[in-house]
Amino acid sequence: MTKNSIRFRPAEPADAAAIRDIVRAAYAKWVPVIGREPLPMRADYEKAVAEHPFELAVEDGRIVGMIETMLADDHLWIENVCVAPQTQGRGIGRLLLERAEQKAFEAGRPELRLLTNGAFEANVLLYKSHGYTVDREEPFMGGMTVYMSKKLTVTVAAQG
């Protein structure tokens, strides 16, 4: 992947089925780990696309990843981020997280927040490698929900 081969665009209602398919494929590997479908696999994406901003990563006309965010009063919430299994490990997730940071910065939100399943160790490590810290852990459906956040550093131009 070259960075130039990935384009980003907002999701449209017609993208809901493709988003659902990518989410189901990306999260399928976690079903045996936690013994059930992760909640994103059961979401209603027609409703979600109508209610929340989604940014899609597109390569050669195919959606290869997406990030769903919501603006809160004091932070940007990342509801879901995933990359199609056949394109994982190529930096697309990092690009999507960077898009969320840019969105938070532009909206004047100094922090990003998300949650993940503690059993998804690769995801927890990915977020940590991008500067997220664990805020708290709570039991959920026989597992552990890990709440994470990242503070954005705002650079101020020197006054001269």
JSON list of C-alpha atoms in Angstrom, two decimals:
[
{"chain": "A", "resi": 1, "resn": "MET", "atom": "CA", "xyz": [0.00, 0.00, 0.00]},
{"chain": "A", "resi": 2, "resn": "THR", "atom": "CA", "xyz": [1.19, 3.44, -0.73]},
{"chain": "A", "resi": 3, "resn": "LYS", "atom": "CA", "xyz": [-0.39, 6.18, 1.27]},
{"chain": "A", "resi": 4, "resn": "ASN", "atom": "CA", "xyz": [-1.58, 7.66, -2.04]},
{"chain": "A", "resi": 5, "resn": "SER", "atom": "CA", "xyz": [-3.56, 4.55, -2.96]},
{"chain": "A", "resi": 6, "resn": "ILE", "atom": "CA", "xyz": [-5.97, 5.07, -0.05]},
{"chain": "A", "resi": 7, "resn": "ARG", "atom": "CA", "xyz": [-8.67, 7.70, -0.43]},
{"chain": "A", "resi": 8, "resn": "PHE", "atom": "CA", "xyz": [-11.08, 8.81, 2.26]},
{"chain": "A", "resi": 9, "resn": "ARG", "atom": "CA", "xyz": [-14.69, 9.80, 1.91]},
{"chain": "A", "resi": 10, "resn": "PRO", "atom": "CA", "xyz": [-17.73, 10.13, 4.14]},
{"chain": "A", "resi": 11, "resn": "ALA", "atom": "CA", "xyz": [-20.12, 7.21, 4.16]},
{"chain": "A", "resi": 12, "resn": "GLU", "atom": "CA", "xyz": [-23.48, 7.50, 2.44]},
{"chain": "A", "resi": 13, "resn": "PRO", "atom": "CA", "xyz": [-26.65, 5.50, 3.18]},
{"chain": "A", "resi": 14, "resn": "ALA", "atom": "CA", "xyz": [-25.87, 3.22, 0.22]},
{"chain": "A", "resi": 15, "resn": "ASP", "atom": "CA", "xyz": [-22.61, 2.16, 1.96]},
{"chain": "A", "resi": 16, "resn": "ALA", "atom": "CA", "xyz": [-24.37, 0.57, 4.96]},
{"chain": "A", "resi": 17, "resn": "ALA", "atom": "CA", "xyz": [-24.31, -3.00, 3.59]},
{"chain": "A", "resi": 18, "resn": "ALA", "atom": "CA", "xyz": [-20.61, -2.78, 2.64]},
{"chain": "A", "resi": 19, "resn": "ILE", "atom": "CA", "xyz": [-19.79, -1.36, 6.09]},
{"chain": "A", "resi": 20, "resn": "ARG", "atom": "CA", "xyz": [-21.69, -4.19, 7.77]},
{"chain": "A", "resi": 21, "resn": "ASP", "atom": "CA", "xyz": [-19.83, -6.76, 5.65]},
{"chain": "A", "resi": 22, "resn": "ILE", "atom": "CA", "xyz": [-16.41, -5.29, 6.53]},
{"chain": "A", "resi": 23, "resn": "VAL", "atom": "CA", "xyz": [-17.27, -5.11, 10.24]},
{"chain": "A", "resi": 24, "resn": "ARG", "atom": "CA", "xyz": [-18.50, -8.72, 10.27]},
{"chain": "A", "resi": 25, "resn": "ALA", "atom": "CA", "xyz": [-15.35, -9.90, 8.45]},
{"chain": "A", "resi": 26, "resn": "ALA", "atom": "CA", "xyz": [-12.98, -7.86, 10.63]},
{"chain": "A", "resi": 27, "resn": "TYR", "atom": "CA", "xyz": [-14.54, -8.96, 13.93]},
{"chain": "A", "resi": 28, "resn": "ALA", "atom": "CA", "xyz": [-15.13, -12.62, 12.99]},
{"chain": "A", "resi": 29, "resn": "LYS", "atom": "CA", "xyz": [-11.72, -13.67, 14.34]},
{"chain": "A", "resi": 30, "resn": "TRP", "atom": "CA", "xyz": [-12.81, -12.57, 17.83]},
{"chain": "A", "resi": 31, "resn": "VAL", "atom": "CA", "xyz": [-15.92, -14.80, 18.00]},
{"chain": "A", "resi": 32, "resn": "PRO", "atom": "CA", "xyz": [-13.97, -17.90, 19.16]},
{"chain": "A", "resi": 33, "resn": "VAL", "atom": "CA", "xyz": [-11.96, -15.75, 21.59]},
{"chain": "A", "resi": 34, "resn": "ILE", "atom": "CA", "xyz": [-14.99, -14.40, 23.48]},
{"chain": "A", "resi": 35, "resn": "GLY", "atom": "CA", "xyz": [-17.57, -17.07, 22.59]},
{"chain": "A", "resi": 36, "resn": "ARG", "atom": "CA", "xyz": [-20.07, -14.70, 20.98]},
{"chain": "A", "resi": 37, "resn": "GLU", "atom": "CA", "xyz": [-20.33, -12.09, 18.26]},
{"chain": "A", "resi": 38, "resn": "PRO", "atom": "CA", "xyz": [-18.78, -8.78, 19.35]},
{"chain": "A", "resi": 39, "resn": "LEU", "atom": "CA", "xyz": [-21.41, -6.05, 19.58]},
{"chain": "A", "resi": 40, "resn": "PRO", "atom": "CA", "xyz": [-20.26, -4.24, 16.39]},
{"chain": "A", "resi": 41, "resn": "MET", "atom": "CA", "xyz": [-21.16, -7.36, 14.40]},
{"chain": "A", "resi": 42, "resn": "ARG", "atom": "CA", "xyz": [-24.78, -6.95, 15.54]},
{"chain": "A", "resi": 43, "resn": "ALA", "atom": "CA", "xyz": [-25.17, -3.21, 14.95]},
{"chain": "A", "resi": 44, "resn": "ASP", "atom": "CA", "xyz": [-27.76, -1.79, 12.57]},
{"chain": "A", "resi": 45, "resn": "TYR", "atom": "CA", "xyz": [-25.53, 0.02, 10.07]},
{"chain": "A", "resi": 46, "resn": "GLU", "atom": "CA", "xyz": [-28.40, 1.57, 8.10]},
{"chain": "A", "resi": 47, "resn": "LYS", "atom": "CA", "xyz": [-29.35, 3.36, 11.33]},
{"chain": "A", "resi": 48, "resn": "ALA", "atom": "CA", "xyz": [-25.74, 4.08, 12.34]},
{"chain": "A", "resi": 49, "resn": "VAL", "atom": "CA", "xyz": [-24.81, 5.61, 8.97]},
{"chain": "A", "resi": 50, "resn": "ALA", "atom": "CA", "xyz": [-27.89, 7.85, 9.19]},
{"chain": "A", "resi": 51, "resn": "GLU", "atom": "CA", "xyz": [-27.02, 8.98, 12.74]},
{"chain": "A", "resi": 52, "resn": "HIS", "atom": "CA", "xyz": [-23.19, 9.16, 12.98]},
{"chain": "A", "resi": 53, "resn": "PRO", "atom": "CA", "xyz": [-20.33, 10.27, 10.77]},
{"chain": "A", "resi": 54, "resn": "PHE", "atom": "CA", "xyz": [-18.41, 7.42, 9.15]},
{"chain": "A", "resi": 55, "resn": "GLU", "atom": "CA", "xyz": [-15.21, 7.94, 7.23]},
{"chain": "A", "resi": 56, "resn": "LEU", "atom": "CA", "xyz": [-14.36, 5.25, 4.73]},
{"chain": "A", "resi": 57, "resn": "ALA", "atom": "CA", "xyz": [-10.93, 4.20, 3.52]},
{"chain": "A", "resi": 58, "resn": "VAL", "atom": "CA", "xyz": [-11.25, 3.30, -0.16]},
{"chain": "A", "resi": 59, "resn": "GLU", "atom": "CA", "xyz": [-8.66, 1.59, -2.35]},
{"chain": "A", "resi": 60, "resn": "ASP", "atom": "CA", "xyz": [-9.22, 0.81, -6.03]},
{"chain": "A", "resi": 61, "resn": "GLY", "atom": "CA", "xyz": [-12.91, 1.60, -5.61]},
{"chain": "A", "resi": 62, "resn": "ARG", "atom": "CA", "xyz": [-13.33, -0.88, -2.70]},
{"chain": "A", "resi": 63, "resn": "ILE", "atom": "CA", "xyz": [-14.03, 0.06, 0.90]},
{"chain": "A", "resi": 64, "resn": "VAL", "atom": "CA", "xyz": [-11.11, -1.39, 2.88]},
{"chain": "A", "resi": 65, "resn": "GLY", "atom": "CA", "xyz": [-11.73, 0.23, 6.27]},
{"chain": "A", "resi": 66, "resn": "MET", "atom": "CA", "xyz": [-13.90, 2.59, 8.21]},
{"chain": "A", "resi": 67, "resn": "ILE", "atom": "CA", "xyz": [-14.10, 4.66, 11.36]},
{"chain": "A", "resi": 68, "resn": "GLU", "atom": "CA", "xyz": [-17.34, 5.72, 13.06]},
{"chain": "A", "resi": 69, "resn": "THR", "atom": "CA", "xyz": [-17.09, 8.72, 15.38]},
{"chain": "A", "resi": 70, "resn": "MET", "atom": "CA", "xyz": [-19.37, 10.92, 17.45]},
{"chain": "A", "resi": 71, "resn": "LEU", "atom": "CA", "xyz": [-18.64, 14.41, 18.73]},
{"chain": "A", "resi": 72, "resn": "ALA", "atom": "CA", "xyz": [-19.21, 14.79, 22.47]},
{"chain": "A", "resi": 73, "resn": "ASP", "atom": "CA", "xyz": [-18.98, 18.01, 24.51]},
{"chain": "A", "resi": 74, "resn": "ASP", "atom": "CA", "xyz": [-15.36, 17.48, 25.54]},
{"chain": "A", "resi": 75, "resn": "HIS", "atom": "CA", "xyz": [-14.02, 14.69, 23.31]},
{"chain": "A", "resi": 76, "resn": "LEU", "atom": "CA", "xyz": [-14.40, 12.74, 20.08]},
{"chain": "A", "resi": 77, "resn": "TRP", "atom": "CA", "xyz": [-15.80, 9.26, 20.67]},
{"chain": "A", "resi": 78, "resn": "ILE", "atom": "CA", "xyz": [-14.57, 6.49, 18.38]},
{"chain": "A", "resi": 79, "resn": "GLU", "atom": "CA", "xyz": [-17.50, 4.09, 18.19]},
{"chain": "A", "resi": 80, "resn": "ASN", "atom": "CA", "xyz": [-15.89, 1.66, 15.77]},
{"chain": "A", "resi": 81, "resn": "VAL", "atom": "CA", "xyz": [-12.78, 1.37, 13.65]},
{"chain": "A", "resi": 82, "resn": "CYS", "atom": "CA", "xyz": [-11.97, -1.64, 11.51]},
{"chain": "A", "resi": 83, "resn": "VAL", "atom": "CA", "xyz": [-10.06, -2.72, 8.44]},
{"chain": "A", "resi": 84, "resn": "ALA", "atom": "CA", "xyz": [-11.02, -5.49, 6.02]},
{"chain": "A", "resi": 85, "resn": "PRO", "atom": "CA", "xyz": [-9.05, -8.66, 6.94]},
{"chain": "A", "resi": 86, "resn": "GLN", "atom": "CA", "xyz": [-7.32, -8.93, 3.55]},
{"chain": "A", "resi": 87, "resn": "THR", "atom": "CA", "xyz": [-5.91, -5.39, 3.94]},
{"chain": "A", "resi": 88, "resn": "GLN", "atom": "CA", "xyz": [-4.94, -5.51, 7.63]},
{"chain": "A", "resi": 89, "resn": "GLY", "atom": "CA", "xyz": [-1.33, -4.91, 8.62]},
{"chain": "A", "resi": 90, "resn": "ARG", "atom": "CA", "xyz": [-0.78, -2.23, 5.98]},
{"chain": "A", "resi": 91, "resn": "GLY", "atom": "CA", "xyz": [-1.28, 0.89, 8.10]},
{"chain": "A", "resi": 92, "resn": "ILE", "atom": "CA", "xyz": [-4.89, 1.61, 7.13]},
{"chain": "A", "resi": 93, "resn": "GLY", "atom": "CA", "xyz": [-6.04, 1.49, 10.77]},
{"chain": "A", "resi": 94, "resn": "ARG", "atom": "CA", "xyz": [-3.34, 4.01, 11.69]},
{"chain": "A", "resi": 95, "resn": "LEU", "atom": "CA", "xyz": [-4.51, 6.32, 8.89]},
{"chain": "A", "resi": 96, "resn": "LEU", "atom": "CA", "xyz": [-8.10, 6.05, 10.14]},
{"chain": "A", "resi": 97, "resn": "LEU", "atom": "CA", "xyz": [-7.02, 6.87, 13.71]},
{"chain": "A", "resi": 98, "resn": "GLU", "atom": "CA", "xyz": [-5.09, 9.87, 12.36]},
{"chain": "A", "resi": 99, "resn": "ARG", "atom": "CA", "xyz": [-8.25, 11.02, 10.56]},
{"chain": "A", "resi": 100, "resn": "ALA", "atom": "CA", "xyz": [-10.11, 10.88, 13.89]},
{"chain": "A", "resi": 101, "resn": "GLU", "atom": "CA", "xyz": [-7.39, 12.93, 15.57]},
{"chain": "A", "resi": 102, "resn": "GLN", "atom": "CA", "xyz": [-7.63, 15.54, 12.82]},
{"chain": "A", "resi": 103, "resn": "LYS", "atom": "CA", "xyz": [-11.41, 15.61, 13.22]},
{"chain": "A", "resi": 104, "resn": "ALA", "atom": "CA", "xyz": [-11.10, 16.08, 17.00]},
{"chain": "A", "resi": 105, "resn": "PHE", "atom": "CA", "xyz": [-8.53, 18.83, 16.54]},
{"chain": "A", "resi": 106, "resn": "GLU", "atom": "CA", "xyz": [-10.68, 20.66, 13.97]},
{"chain": "A", "resi": 107, "resn": "ALA", "atom": "CA", "xyz": [-13.69, 20.43, 16.29]},
{"chain": "A", "resi": 108, "resn": "GLY", "atom": "CA", "xyz": [-11.68, 21.80, 19.23]},
{"chain": "A", "resi": 109, "resn": "ARG", "atom": "CA", "xyz": [-11.89, 18.55, 21.21]},
{"chain": "A", "resi": 110, "resn": "PRO", "atom": "CA", "xyz": [-8.69, 17.89, 23.19]},
{"chain": "A", "resi": 111, "resn": "GLU", "atom": "CA", "xyz": [-9.27, 14.17, 23.64]},
{"chain": "A", "resi": 112, "resn": "LEU", "atom": "CA", "xyz": [-10.31, 10.99, 21.83]},
{"chain": "A", "resi": 113, "resn": "ARG", "atom": "CA", "xyz": [-11.99, 8.11, 23.64]},
{"chain": "A", "resi": 114, "resn": "LEU", "atom": "CA", "xyz": [-12.93, 4.55, 22.74]},
{"chain": "A", "resi": 115, "resn": "LEU", "atom": "CA", "xyz": [-13.56, 1.18, 24.27]},
{"chain": "A", "resi": 116, "resn": "THR", "atom": "CA", "xyz": [-12.53, -2.31, 23.29]},
{"chain": "A", "resi": 117, "resn": "ASN", "atom": "CA", "xyz": [-12.79, -5.82, 24.64]},
{"chain": "A", "resi": 118, "resn": "GLY", "atom": "CA", "xyz": [-9.89, -6.74, 26.91]},
{"chain": "A", "resi": 119, "resn": "ALA", "atom": "CA", "xyz": [-9.66, -10.10, 25.13]},
{"chain": "A", "resi": 120, "resn": "PHE", "atom": "CA", "xyz": [-8.77, -8.27, 21.91]},
{"chain": "A", "resi": 121, "resn": "GLU", "atom": "CA", "xyz": [-5.14, -7.93, 23.00]},
{"chain": "A", "resi": 122, "resn": "ALA", "atom": "CA", "xyz": [-3.92, -6.96, 19.53]},
{"chain": "A", "resi": 123, "resn": "ASN", "atom": "CA", "xyz": [-6.37, -4.03, 19.50]},
{"chain": "A", "resi": 124, "resn": "VAL", "atom": "CA", "xyz": [-5.37, -2.86, 22.99]},
{"chain": "A", "resi": 125, "resn": "LEU", "atom": "CA", "xyz": [-1.71, -2.97, 21.94]},
{"chain": "A", "resi": 126, "resn": "LEU", "atom": "CA", "xyz": [-2.47, -1.13, 18.69]},
{"chain": "A", "resi": 127, "resn": "TYR", "atom": "CA", "xyz": [-4.21, 1.70, 20.54]},
{"chain": "A", "resi": 128, "resn": "LYS", "atom": "CA", "xyz": [-1.41, 1.89, 23.13]},
{"chain": "A", "resi": 129, "resn": "SER", "atom": "CA", "xyz": [1.14, 2.13, 20.31]},
{"chain": "A", "resi": 130, "resn": "HIS", "atom": "CA", "xyz": [-0.81, 5.15, 19.02]},
{"chain": "A", "resi": 131, "resn": "GLY", "atom": "CA", "xyz": [-0.68, 6.97, 22.35]},
{"chain": "A", "resi": 132, "resn": "TYR", "atom": "CA", "xyz": [-3.91, 5.78, 23.96]},
{"chain": "A", "resi": 133, "resn": "THR", "atom": "CA", "xyz": [-3.89, 4.94, 27.65]},
{"chain": "A", "resi": 134, "resn": "VAL", "atom": "CA", "xyz": [-6.20, 2.68, 29.64]},
{"chain": "A", "resi": 135, "resn": "ASP", "atom": "CA", "xyz": [-8.57, 4.74, 31.79]},
{"chain": "A", "resi": 136, "resn": "ARG", "atom": "CA", "xyz": [-10.53, 1.91, 33.40]},
{"chain": "A", "resi": 137, "resn": "GLU", "atom": "CA", "xyz": [-11.71, -1.66, 32.93]},
{"chain": "A", "resi": 138, "resn": "GLU", "atom": "CA", "xyz": [-15.22, -2.91, 33.66]},
{"chain": "A", "resi": 139, "resn": "PRO", "atom": "CA", "xyz": [-16.68, -6.43, 33.57]},
{"chain": "A", "resi": 140, "resn": "PHE", "atom": "CA", "xyz": [-19.04, -6.97, 30.63]},
{"chain": "A", "resi": 141, "resn": "MET", "atom": "CA", "xyz": [-20.78, -10.15, 29.42]},
{"chain": "A", "resi": 142, "resn": "GLY", "atom": "CA", "xyz": [-18.22, -12.45, 31.02]},
{"chain": "A", "resi": 143, "resn": "GLY", "atom": "CA", "xyz": [-15.28, -10.41, 29.77]},
{"chain": "A", "resi": 144, "resn": "MET", "atom": "CA", "xyz": [-13.67, -7.05, 30.39]},
{"chain": "A", "resi": 145, "resn": "THR", "atom": "CA", "xyz": [-14.36, -3.76, 28.64]},
{"chain": "A", "resi": 146, "resn": "VAL", "atom": "CA", "xyz": [-11.27, -1.57, 28.37]},
{"chain": "A", "resi": 147, "resn": "TYR", "atom": "CA", "xyz": [-11.91, 2.18, 28.19]},
{"chain": "A", "resi": 148, "resn": "MET", "atom": "CA", "xyz": [-9.06, 4.10, 26.57]},
{"chain": "A", "resi": 149, "resn": "SER", "atom": "CA", "xyz": [-8.32, 7.72, 25.73]},
{"chain": "A", "resi": 150, "resn": "LYS", "atom": "CA", "xyz": [-5.74, 9.89, 24.07]},
{"chain": "A", "resi": 151, "resn": "LYS", "atom": "CA", "xyz": [-5.11, 13.53, 24.89]},
{"chain": "A", "resi": 152, "resn": "LEU", "atom": "CA", "xyz": [-4.21, 15.67, 21.93]},
{"chain": "A", "resi": 153, "resn": "THR", "atom": "CA", "xyz": [-1.34, 18.06, 22.33]},
{"chain": "A", "resi": 154, "resn": "VAL", "atom": "CA", "xyz": [-2.18, 21.44, 20.93]},
{"chain": "A", "resi": 155, "resn": "THR", "atom": "CA", "xyz": [0.79, 23.25, 19.54]},
{"chain": "A", "resi": 156, "resn": "VAL", "atom": "CA", "xyz": [0.61, 27.01, 19.81]},
{"chain": "A", "resi": 157, "resn": "ALA", "atom": "CA", "xyz": [2.67, 29.12, 17.46]},
{"chain": "A", "resi": 158, "resn": "ALA", "atom": "CA", "xyz": [5.30, 31.16, 19.27]},
{"chain": "A", "resi": 159, "resn": "GLN", "atom": "CA", "xyz": [4.37, 34.80, 19.74]},
{"chain": "A", "resi": 160, "resn": "GLY", "atom": "CA", "xyz": [7.00, 37.07, 18.30]}
]
